[in-house]
Amino acid sequence: DAGITQSPRHKVTETGTPVTLRCHQTENHRYMYWYRQDPGHGLRLIHYSYGVKDTDKGEVSDGYSVSRSKTEDFLLTLESATSSQTSVYFCAISGGQYSNQPQHFGDGTRLSIL
Amino acid sequence: GENVEQHPSTLSVQEGDSAVIKCTYSDSASNYFPWYKQELGKRPQLIIDIRSNVGEKKDQRIAVTLNKTAKHFSLHITETQPEDSAVYFCAASYPGGGADGLTFGKGTHLIIQP
Protein backbone atom coordinates (compact mmCIF):
# COMPACT_ATOMS: atom_id res chain seq x y z
CA ASP A 1 0.00 0.00 0.00
CA ALA A 2 1.12 3.53 -0.79
CA GLY A 3 2.29 5.41 2.32
CA ILE A 4 -0.66 7.75 2.68
CA THR A 5 -2.25 8.64 5.99
CA GLN A 6 -5.37 10.72 6.30
CA SER A 7 -6.48 12.29 9.56
CA PRO A 8 -8.89 12.33 11.14
CA ARG A 9 -10.64 9.25 9.79
CA HIS A 10 -14.01 10.40 11.08
CA LYS A 11 -15.28 13.80 12.16
CA VAL A 12 -18.63 15.24 13.13
CA THR A 13 -18.95 18.98 13.45
CA GLU A 14 -21.48 21.78 13.25
CA THR A 15 -22.38 24.14 10.45
CA GLY A 16 -20.21 27.25 10.42
CA THR A 17 -17.19 25.75 12.13
CA PRO A 18 -13.78 25.53 10.46
CA VAL A 19 -12.47 22.08 9.62
CA THR A 20 -9.01 20.96 8.48
CA LEU A 21 -8.25 17.55 7.04
CA ARG A 22 -4.70 16.32 6.72
CA CYS A 23 -3.04 14.10 4.17
CA HIS A 24 0.44 12.85 4.95
CA GLN A 25 2.59 10.84 2.53
CA THR A 26 5.89 9.07 2.98
CA GLU A 27 6.54 8.44 -0.75
CA ASN A 28 8.09 11.85 -1.55
CA HIS A 29 5.66 12.16 -4.46
CA ARG A 30 5.26 15.48 -6.21
CA TYR A 31 1.54 15.42 -6.91
CA MET A 32 -1.19 15.34 -4.29
CA TYR A 33 -4.96 15.58 -4.74
CA TRP A 34 -8.11 16.00 -2.71
CA TYR A 35 -11.35 14.37 -3.91
CA ARG A 36 -14.78 14.12 -2.42
CA GLN A 37 -17.05 11.12 -2.91
CA ASP A 38 -20.81 11.39 -2.81
CA PRO A 39 -23.50 8.88 -3.78
CA GLY A 40 -24.46 9.31 -7.42
CA HIS A 41 -21.47 11.53 -8.18
CA GLY A 42 -18.49 9.24 -7.97
CA LEU A 43 -15.26 11.01 -7.04
CA ARG A 44 -14.77 14.68 -7.85
CA LEU A 45 -11.55 16.67 -7.69
CA ILE A 46 -11.49 19.55 -5.18
CA HIS A 47 -7.89 20.83 -5.34
CA TYR A 48 -4.53 19.49 -6.31
CA SER A 49 -0.88 20.33 -5.70
CA TYR A 50 2.09 19.95 -8.01
CA GLY A 51 4.73 20.95 -5.49
CA VAL A 52 5.39 22.80 -2.26
CA LYS A 53 3.23 25.93 -2.23
CA ASP A 54 1.95 25.10 -5.73
CA THR A 55 -1.76 24.36 -5.78
CA ASP A 56 -4.69 24.74 -8.12
CA LYS A 57 -8.45 24.35 -8.17
CA GLY A 58 -10.38 21.34 -9.32
CA GLU A 59 -13.96 20.79 -10.40
CA VAL A 60 -15.63 21.48 -7.03
CA SER A 61 -13.31 23.92 -5.22
CA ASP A 62 -15.86 26.43 -3.91
CA GLY A 63 -15.85 26.55 -0.11
CA TYR A 64 -12.49 24.79 0.17
CA SER A 65 -8.89 25.95 0.47
CA VAL A 66 -5.65 23.98 0.56
CA SER A 67 -2.08 24.41 1.63
CA ARG A 68 1.13 22.53 1.08
CA SER A 69 4.07 23.82 3.09
CA LYS A 70 5.99 20.53 2.96
CA THR A 71 6.24 17.81 0.33
CA GLU A 72 4.69 15.27 2.66
CA ASP A 73 1.64 17.22 3.87
CA PHE A 74 -1.40 18.49 2.00
CA LEU A 75 -4.11 20.16 4.06
CA LEU A 76 -7.73 20.71 3.07
CA THR A 77 -9.64 23.42 4.95
CA LEU A 78 -13.33 24.16 5.07
CA GLU A 79 -13.36 27.72 6.37
CA SER A 80 -17.03 27.60 7.40
CA ALA A 81 -18.48 24.14 7.00
CA THR A 82 -21.92 23.66 5.45
CA SER A 83 -24.17 20.59 5.39
CA SER A 84 -23.51 20.22 1.64
CA GLN A 85 -19.90 19.45 2.49
CA THR A 86 -20.88 16.28 4.31
CA SER A 87 -18.98 13.68 2.32
CA VAL A 88 -16.14 11.20 2.27
CA TYR A 89 -12.87 12.93 1.43
CA PHE A 90 -10.02 11.06 -0.22
CA CYS A 91 -6.46 12.17 -0.68
CA ALA A 92 -4.44 10.75 -3.57
CA ILE A 93 -0.80 10.95 -4.58
CA SER A 94 1.13 10.28 -7.76
CA GLY A 95 4.82 10.20 -8.49
CA GLY A 96 7.00 11.05 -11.42
CA GLN A 97 8.10 14.33 -12.88
CA TYR A 98 4.86 14.88 -14.76
CA SER A 99 1.23 14.59 -13.82
CA ASN A 100 -1.03 12.10 -15.54
CA GLN A 101 0.51 9.20 -13.64
CA PRO A 102 -1.20 6.47 -11.60
CA GLN A 103 -2.84 7.86 -8.50
CA HIS A 104 -3.06 5.98 -5.22
CA PHE A 105 -5.61 6.83 -2.59
CA GLY A 106 -5.61 7.11 1.16
CA ASP A 107 -8.24 5.47 3.36
CA GLY A 108 -10.50 8.53 3.41
CA THR A 109 -12.05 10.83 5.99
CA ARG A 110 -15.77 10.59 6.67
CA LEU A 111 -16.97 14.11 7.50
CA SER A 112 -20.45 14.90 8.78
CA ILE A 113 -21.65 18.49 9.10
CA LEU A 114 -24.72 18.82 11.29
CA GLY B 1 -13.57 20.01 -19.23
CA GLU B 2 -13.61 16.26 -19.45
CA ASN B 3 -16.83 14.30 -18.98
CA VAL B 4 -16.87 10.54 -18.38
CA GLU B 5 -20.01 8.44 -18.72
CA GLN B 6 -20.07 4.91 -17.28
CA HIS B 7 -22.54 2.06 -17.91
CA PRO B 8 -24.21 0.13 -16.49
CA SER B 9 -24.70 1.52 -13.00
CA THR B 10 -25.40 -1.98 -11.69
CA LEU B 11 -24.30 -5.29 -13.19
CA SER B 12 -25.24 -8.70 -11.84
CA VAL B 13 -23.51 -11.80 -13.26
CA GLN B 14 -23.27 -15.45 -12.31
CA GLU B 15 -20.04 -16.60 -10.73
CA GLY B 16 -17.73 -17.83 -13.46
CA ASP B 17 -19.27 -15.65 -16.17
CA SER B 18 -17.66 -12.56 -17.71
CA ALA B 19 -18.47 -8.94 -16.87
CA VAL B 20 -17.99 -5.90 -19.09
CA ILE B 21 -18.19 -2.28 -17.97
CA LYS B 22 -18.10 0.52 -20.53
CA CYS B 23 -17.06 4.16 -20.35
CA THR B 24 -17.04 7.02 -22.80
CA TYR B 25 -15.08 10.24 -22.53
CA SER B 26 -15.54 13.60 -24.18
CA ASP B 27 -12.10 15.18 -24.54
CA SER B 28 -9.98 13.74 -27.34
CA ALA B 29 -6.86 15.06 -25.56
CA SER B 30 -7.34 12.55 -22.72
CA ASN B 31 -4.59 9.98 -22.84
CA TYR B 32 -4.63 8.07 -19.56
CA PHE B 33 -7.47 5.78 -18.46
CA PRO B 34 -7.31 3.98 -15.11
CA TRP B 35 -9.83 1.67 -13.51
CA TYR B 36 -10.42 1.52 -9.77
CA LYS B 37 -12.12 -1.06 -7.59
CA GLN B 38 -13.74 0.07 -4.36
CA GLU B 39 -15.09 -2.27 -1.74
CA LEU B 40 -17.64 -1.00 0.76
CA GLY B 41 -16.06 1.44 3.19
CA LYS B 42 -12.62 1.12 1.61
CA ARG B 43 -10.42 3.30 -0.53
CA PRO B 44 -10.44 3.09 -4.35
CA GLN B 45 -7.70 0.76 -5.52
CA LEU B 46 -6.09 0.94 -8.93
CA ILE B 47 -6.56 -2.38 -10.72
CA ILE B 48 -5.47 -1.63 -14.27
CA ASP B 49 -4.77 1.34 -16.50
CA ILE B 50 -4.13 2.06 -20.16
CA ARG B 51 -2.61 4.87 -22.14
CA SER B 52 -3.80 6.14 -25.49
CA ASN B 53 -0.90 4.63 -27.42
CA VAL B 54 -2.13 1.13 -26.52
CA GLY B 55 -5.34 -0.55 -27.64
CA GLU B 56 -5.55 -3.33 -25.07
CA LYS B 57 -3.93 -4.38 -21.82
CA LYS B 58 -4.37 -7.56 -19.78
CA ASP B 59 -3.55 -8.59 -16.25
CA GLN B 60 -4.65 -12.13 -15.42
CA ARG B 61 -8.48 -12.12 -15.40
CA ILE B 62 -8.91 -8.45 -16.14
CA ALA B 63 -8.38 -6.54 -19.36
CA VAL B 64 -9.02 -3.05 -20.63
CA THR B 65 -9.65 -2.04 -24.24
CA LEU B 66 -9.51 1.45 -25.68
CA ASN B 67 -11.07 2.82 -28.87
CA LYS B 68 -9.70 6.32 -29.37
CA THR B 69 -11.75 7.00 -32.45
CA ALA B 70 -15.01 6.31 -30.66
CA LYS B 71 -13.66 7.71 -27.37
CA HIS B 72 -14.65 4.75 -25.30
CA PHE B 73 -12.87 2.19 -23.15
CA SER B 74 -14.05 -0.95 -21.40
CA LEU B 75 -13.13 -3.19 -18.48
CA HIS B 76 -13.45 -6.93 -18.99
CA ILE B 77 -13.40 -9.38 -16.10
CA THR B 78 -13.39 -13.08 -16.97
CA GLU B 79 -14.19 -16.07 -14.75
CA THR B 80 -15.74 -13.83 -12.13
CA GLN B 81 -15.37 -14.74 -8.47
CA PRO B 82 -17.23 -13.60 -5.33
CA GLU B 83 -14.32 -11.33 -4.38
CA ASP B 84 -14.89 -9.38 -7.60
CA SER B 85 -18.06 -7.94 -6.07
CA ALA B 86 -17.41 -4.21 -5.60
CA VAL B 87 -17.97 -0.82 -7.19
CA TYR B 88 -15.76 -0.15 -10.20
CA PHE B 89 -14.86 3.33 -11.42
CA CYS B 90 -13.37 4.35 -14.73
CA ALA B 91 -11.51 7.63 -15.08
CA ALA B 92 -9.74 9.77 -17.65
CA SER B 93 -7.12 12.47 -17.52
CA TYR B 94 -5.04 14.52 -19.87
CA PRO B 95 -1.74 16.31 -19.29
CA GLY B 96 -1.70 20.03 -18.83
CA GLY B 97 -5.40 20.34 -18.37
CA GLY B 98 -6.91 23.01 -16.15
CA ALA B 99 -7.04 20.39 -13.42
CA ASP B 100 -4.55 17.58 -13.71
CA GLY B 101 -6.59 15.24 -11.64
CA LEU B 102 -8.79 12.42 -12.79
CA THR B 103 -12.35 12.76 -14.03
CA PHE B 104 -14.31 9.76 -12.81
CA GLY B 105 -17.38 7.97 -14.05
CA LYS B 106 -20.17 7.51 -11.53
CA GLY B 107 -19.35 3.87 -10.90
CA THR B 108 -20.71 0.40 -11.60
CA HIS B 109 -21.84 -1.84 -8.77
CA LEU B 110 -20.80 -5.35 -9.82
CA ILE B 111 -22.64 -8.16 -8.07
CA ILE B 112 -21.41 -11.73 -8.45
CA GLN B 113 -24.24 -14.19 -7.90
CA PRO B 114 -23.18 -17.58 -6.46
Tab-separated table of C-alpha atoms in Angstrom:
chain	number	residue	atom	x	y	z
A	1	ASP	CA	0.000	0.000	0.000
A	2	ALA	CA	1.122	3.534	-0.793
A	3	GLY	CA	2.289	5.415	2.315
A	4	ILE	CA	-0.661	7.749	2.680
A	5	THR	CA	-2.250	8.643	5.991
A	6	GLN	CA	-5.372	10.722	6.304
A	7	SER	CA	-6.478	12.294	9.557
A	8	PRO	CA	-8.891	12.334	11.143
A	9	ARG	CA	-10.645	9.247	9.793
A	10	HIS	CA	-14.014	10.397	11.079
A	11	LYS	CA	-15.279	13.800	12.163
A	12	VAL	CA	-18.633	15.237	13.133
A	13	THR	CA	-18.954	18.978	13.452
A	14	GLU	CA	-21.476	21.782	13.249
A	15	THR	CA	-22.375	24.141	10.447
A	16	GLY	CA	-20.207	27.251	10.418
A	17	THR	CA	-17.186	25.753	12.125
A	18	PRO	CA	-13.778	25.531	10.456
A	19	VAL	CA	-12.470	22.075	9.618
A	20	THR	CA	-9.011	20.963	8.480
A	21	LEU	CA	-8.250	17.551	7.035
A	22	ARG	CA	-4.702	16.325	6.716
A	23	CYS	CA	-3.043	14.099	4.174
A	24	HIS	CA	0.436	12.848	4.952
A	25	GLN	CA	2.591	10.837	2.530
A	26	THR	CA	5.889	9.065	2.975
A	27	GLU	CA	6.545	8.444	-0.748
A	28	ASN	CA	8.090	11.853	-1.548
A	29	HIS	CA	5.661	12.156	-4.465
A	30	ARG	CA	5.263	15.485	-6.211
A	31	TYR	CA	1.541	15.416	-6.911
A	32	MET	CA	-1.194	15.340	-4.287
A	33	TYR	CA	-4.957	15.583	-4.740
A	34	TRP	CA	-8.114	16.004	-2.709
A	35	TYR	CA	-11.345	14.373	-3.914
A	36	ARG	CA	-14.785	14.116	-2.420
A	37	GLN	CA	-17.049	11.115	-2.914
A	38	ASP	CA	-20.806	11.389	-2.813
A	39	PRO	CA	-23.503	8.883	-3.780
A	40	GLY	CA	-24.461	9.312	-7.419
A	41	HIS	CA	-21.468	11.530	-8.182
A	42	GLY	CA	-18.490	9.242	-7.975
A	43	LEU	CA	-15.264	11.010	-7.037
A	44	ARG	CA	-14.772	14.684	-7.853
A	45	LEU	CA	-11.555	16.671	-7.694
A	46	ILE	CA	-11.489	19.547	-5.185
A	47	HIS	CA	-7.889	20.831	-5.339
A	48	TYR	CA	-4.528	19.488	-6.307
A	49	SER	CA	-0.880	20.325	-5.703
A	50	TYR	CA	2.091	19.950	-8.015
A	51	GLY	CA	4.733	20.946	-5.485
A	52	VAL	CA	5.389	22.795	-2.258
A	53	LYS	CA	3.233	25.932	-2.230
A	54	ASP	CA	1.954	25.104	-5.733
A	55	THR	CA	-1.757	24.364	-5.776
A	56	ASP	CA	-4.686	24.743	-8.117
A	57	LYS	CA	-8.448	24.348	-8.175
A	58	GLY	CA	-10.384	21.341	-9.320
A	59	GLU	CA	-13.959	20.788	-10.395
A	60	VAL	CA	-15.628	21.479	-7.031
A	61	SER	CA	-13.311	23.916	-5.221
A	62	ASP	CA	-15.863	26.435	-3.912
A	63	GLY	CA	-15.851	26.550	-0.112
A	64	TYR	CA	-12.487	24.795	0.169
A	65	SER	CA	-8.893	25.949	0.471
A	66	VAL	CA	-5.646	23.982	0.559
A	67	SER	CA	-2.082	24.413	1.627
A	68	ARG	CA	1.130	22.528	1.079
A	69	SER	CA	4.065	23.817	3.089
A	70	LYS	CA	5.990	20.527	2.957
A	71	THR	CA	6.242	17.810	0.332
A	72	GLU	CA	4.687	15.266	2.657
A	73	ASP	CA	1.641	17.217	3.868
A	74	PHE	CA	-1.401	18.494	2.001
A	75	LEU	CA	-4.113	20.163	4.060
A	76	LEU	CA	-7.732	20.706	3.066
A	77	THR	CA	-9.643	23.424	4.950
A	78	LEU	CA	-13.331	24.157	5.070
A	79	GLU	CA	-13.363	27.723	6.369
A	80	SER	CA	-17.032	27.604	7.399
A	81	ALA	CA	-18.480	24.137	7.001
A	82	THR	CA	-21.925	23.660	5.449
A	83	SER	CA	-24.168	20.595	5.388
A	84	SER	CA	-23.511	20.219	1.638
A	85	GLN	CA	-19.895	19.455	2.491
A	86	THR	CA	-20.878	16.280	4.310
A	87	SER	CA	-18.977	13.677	2.321
A	88	VAL	CA	-16.140	11.199	2.269
A	89	TYR	CA	-12.869	12.925	1.426
A	90	PHE	CA	-10.017	11.065	-0.221
A	91	CYS	CA	-6.457	12.171	-0.680
A	92	ALA	CA	-4.436	10.754	-3.569
A	93	ILE	CA	-0.796	10.949	-4.581
A	94	SER	CA	1.128	10.281	-7.764
A	95	GLY	CA	4.818	10.204	-8.489
A	96	GLY	CA	6.997	11.055	-11.422
A	97	GLN	CA	8.099	14.328	-12.883
A	98	TYR	CA	4.859	14.884	-14.758
A	99	SER	CA	1.235	14.592	-13.818
A	100	ASN	CA	-1.026	12.102	-15.544
A	101	GLN	CA	0.509	9.197	-13.642
A	102	PRO	CA	-1.201	6.468	-11.602
A	103	GLN	CA	-2.841	7.862	-8.502
A	104	HIS	CA	-3.065	5.983	-5.222
A	105	PHE	CA	-5.612	6.827	-2.588
A	106	GLY	CA	-5.610	7.114	1.161
A	107	ASP	CA	-8.236	5.466	3.361
A	108	GLY	CA	-10.498	8.525	3.415
A	109	THR	CA	-12.051	10.826	5.988
A	110	ARG	CA	-15.768	10.594	6.669
A	111	LEU	CA	-16.970	14.110	7.502
A	112	SER	CA	-20.454	14.895	8.780
A	113	ILE	CA	-21.647	18.490	9.098
A	114	LEU	CA	-24.719	18.822	11.294
B	1	GLY	CA	-13.572	20.012	-19.232
B	2	GLU	CA	-13.606	16.259	-19.452
B	3	ASN	CA	-16.827	14.298	-18.980
B	4	VAL	CA	-16.870	10.545	-18.380
B	5	GLU	CA	-20.007	8.435	-18.717
B	6	GLN	CA	-20.073	4.910	-17.275
B	7	HIS	CA	-22.538	2.064	-17.915
B	8	PRO	CA	-24.213	0.135	-16.491
B	9	SER	CA	-24.701	1.521	-13.001
B	10	THR	CA	-25.401	-1.983	-11.686
B	11	LEU	CA	-24.302	-5.295	-13.189
B	12	SER	CA	-25.240	-8.701	-11.840
B	13	VAL	CA	-23.511	-11.799	-13.262
B	14	GLN	CA	-23.267	-15.453	-12.315
B	15	GLU	CA	-20.042	-16.604	-10.734
B	16	GLY	CA	-17.729	-17.832	-13.460
B	17	ASP	CA	-19.271	-15.652	-16.168
B	18	SER	CA	-17.662	-12.561	-17.708
B	19	ALA	CA	-18.466	-8.943	-16.874
B	20	VAL	CA	-17.995	-5.901	-19.092
B	21	ILE	CA	-18.191	-2.276	-17.970
B	22	LYS	CA	-18.095	0.518	-20.526
B	23	CYS	CA	-17.057	4.160	-20.348
B	24	THR	CA	-17.045	7.017	-22.802
B	25	TYR	CA	-15.084	10.241	-22.532
B	26	SER	CA	-15.543	13.601	-24.184
B	27	ASP	CA	-12.097	15.176	-24.536
B	28	SER	CA	-9.984	13.738	-27.341
B	29	ALA	CA	-6.864	15.065	-25.562
B	30	SER	CA	-7.337	12.554	-22.725
B	31	ASN	CA	-4.592	9.977	-22.840
B	32	TYR	CA	-4.631	8.075	-19.558
B	33	PHE	CA	-7.473	5.783	-18.464
B	34	PRO	CA	-7.308	3.979	-15.109
B	35	TRP	CA	-9.827	1.671	-13.512
B	36	TYR	CA	-10.418	1.521	-9.771
B	37	LYS	CA	-12.123	-1.063	-7.591
B	38	GLN	CA	-13.736	0.069	-4.364
B	39	GLU	CA	-15.093	-2.274	-1.736
B	40	LEU	CA	-17.638	-1.000	0.757
B	41	GLY	CA	-16.059	1.443	3.187
B	42	LYS	CA	-12.624	1.120	1.606
B	43	ARG	CA	-10.422	3.302	-0.535
B	44	PRO	CA	-10.440	3.086	-4.348
B	45	GLN	CA	-7.704	0.757	-5.517
B	46	LEU	CA	-6.086	0.945	-8.933
B	47	ILE	CA	-6.561	-2.380	-10.719
B	48	ILE	CA	-5.468	-1.630	-14.271
B	49	ASP	CA	-4.768	1.340	-16.498
B	50	ILE	CA	-4.134	2.058	-20.159
B	51	ARG	CA	-2.611	4.873	-22.142
B	52	SER	CA	-3.796	6.138	-25.489
B	53	ASN	CA	-0.903	4.632	-27.423
B	54	VAL	CA	-2.126	1.130	-26.522
B	55	GLY	CA	-5.343	-0.549	-27.642
B	56	GLU	CA	-5.553	-3.333	-25.066
B	57	LYS	CA	-3.929	-4.382	-21.821
B	58	LYS	CA	-4.373	-7.559	-19.780
B	59	ASP	CA	-3.549	-8.591	-16.254
B	60	GLN	CA	-4.645	-12.132	-15.420
B	61	ARG	CA	-8.477	-12.122	-15.404
B	62	ILE	CA	-8.910	-8.446	-16.144
B	63	ALA	CA	-8.380	-6.537	-19.365
B	64	VAL	CA	-9.022	-3.054	-20.633
B	65	THR	CA	-9.652	-2.041	-24.237
B	66	LEU	CA	-9.507	1.449	-25.682
B	67	ASN	CA	-11.071	2.817	-28.870
B	68	LYS	CA	-9.697	6.316	-29.374
B	69	THR	CA	-11.749	7.004	-32.454
B	70	ALA	CA	-15.010	6.309	-30.663
B	71	LYS	CA	-13.661	7.707	-27.369
B	72	HIS	CA	-14.651	4.750	-25.295
B	73	PHE	CA	-12.872	2.193	-23.146
B	74	SER	CA	-14.045	-0.945	-21.401
B	75	LEU	CA	-13.134	-3.190	-18.476
B	76	HIS	CA	-13.449	-6.927	-18.990
B	77	ILE	CA	-13.398	-9.380	-16.103
B	78	THR	CA	-13.390	-13.075	-16.966
B	79	GLU	CA	-14.187	-16.067	-14.745
B	80	THR	CA	-15.741	-13.825	-12.132
B	81	GLN	CA	-15.367	-14.744	-8.471
B	82	PRO	CA	-17.232	-13.601	-5.325
B	83	GLU	CA	-14.322	-11.328	-4.384
B	84	ASP	CA	-14.890	-9.378	-7.600
B	85	SER	CA	-18.057	-7.937	-6.073
B	86	ALA	CA	-17.406	-4.206	-5.604
B	87	VAL	CA	-17.970	-0.816	-7.193
B	88	TYR	CA	-15.760	-0.149	-10.204
B	89	PHE	CA	-14.863	3.334	-11.420
B	90	CYS	CA	-13.367	4.353	-14.727
B	91	ALA	CA	-11.506	7.628	-15.078
B	92	ALA	CA	-9.743	9.772	-17.646
B	93	SER	CA	-7.122	12.466	-17.521
B	94	TYR	CA	-5.041	14.516	-19.870
B	95	PRO	CA	-1.741	16.306	-19.294
B	96	GLY	CA	-1.697	20.035	-18.825
B	97	GLY	CA	-5.401	20.338	-18.372
B	98	GLY	CA	-6.907	23.006	-16.150
B	99	ALA	CA	-7.041	20.388	-13.418
B	100	ASP	CA	-4.551	17.584	-13.707
B	101	GLY	CA	-6.589	15.236	-11.636
B	102	LEU	CA	-8.790	12.418	-12.790
B	103	THR	CA	-12.355	12.763	-14.033
B	104	PHE	CA	-14.309	9.756	-12.813
B	105	GLY	CA	-17.381	7.974	-14.052
B	106	LYS	CA	-20.169	7.513	-11.527
B	107	GLY	CA	-19.351	3.875	-10.900
B	108	THR	CA	-20.705	0.397	-11.596
B	109	HIS	CA	-21.841	-1.842	-8.769
B	110	LEU	CA	-20.795	-5.345	-9.817
B	111	ILE	CA	-22.645	-8.155	-8.069
B	112	ILE	CA	-21.406	-11.726	-8.452
B	113	GLN	CA	-24.236	-14.193	-7.898
B	114	PRO	CA	-23.181	-17.579	-6.457
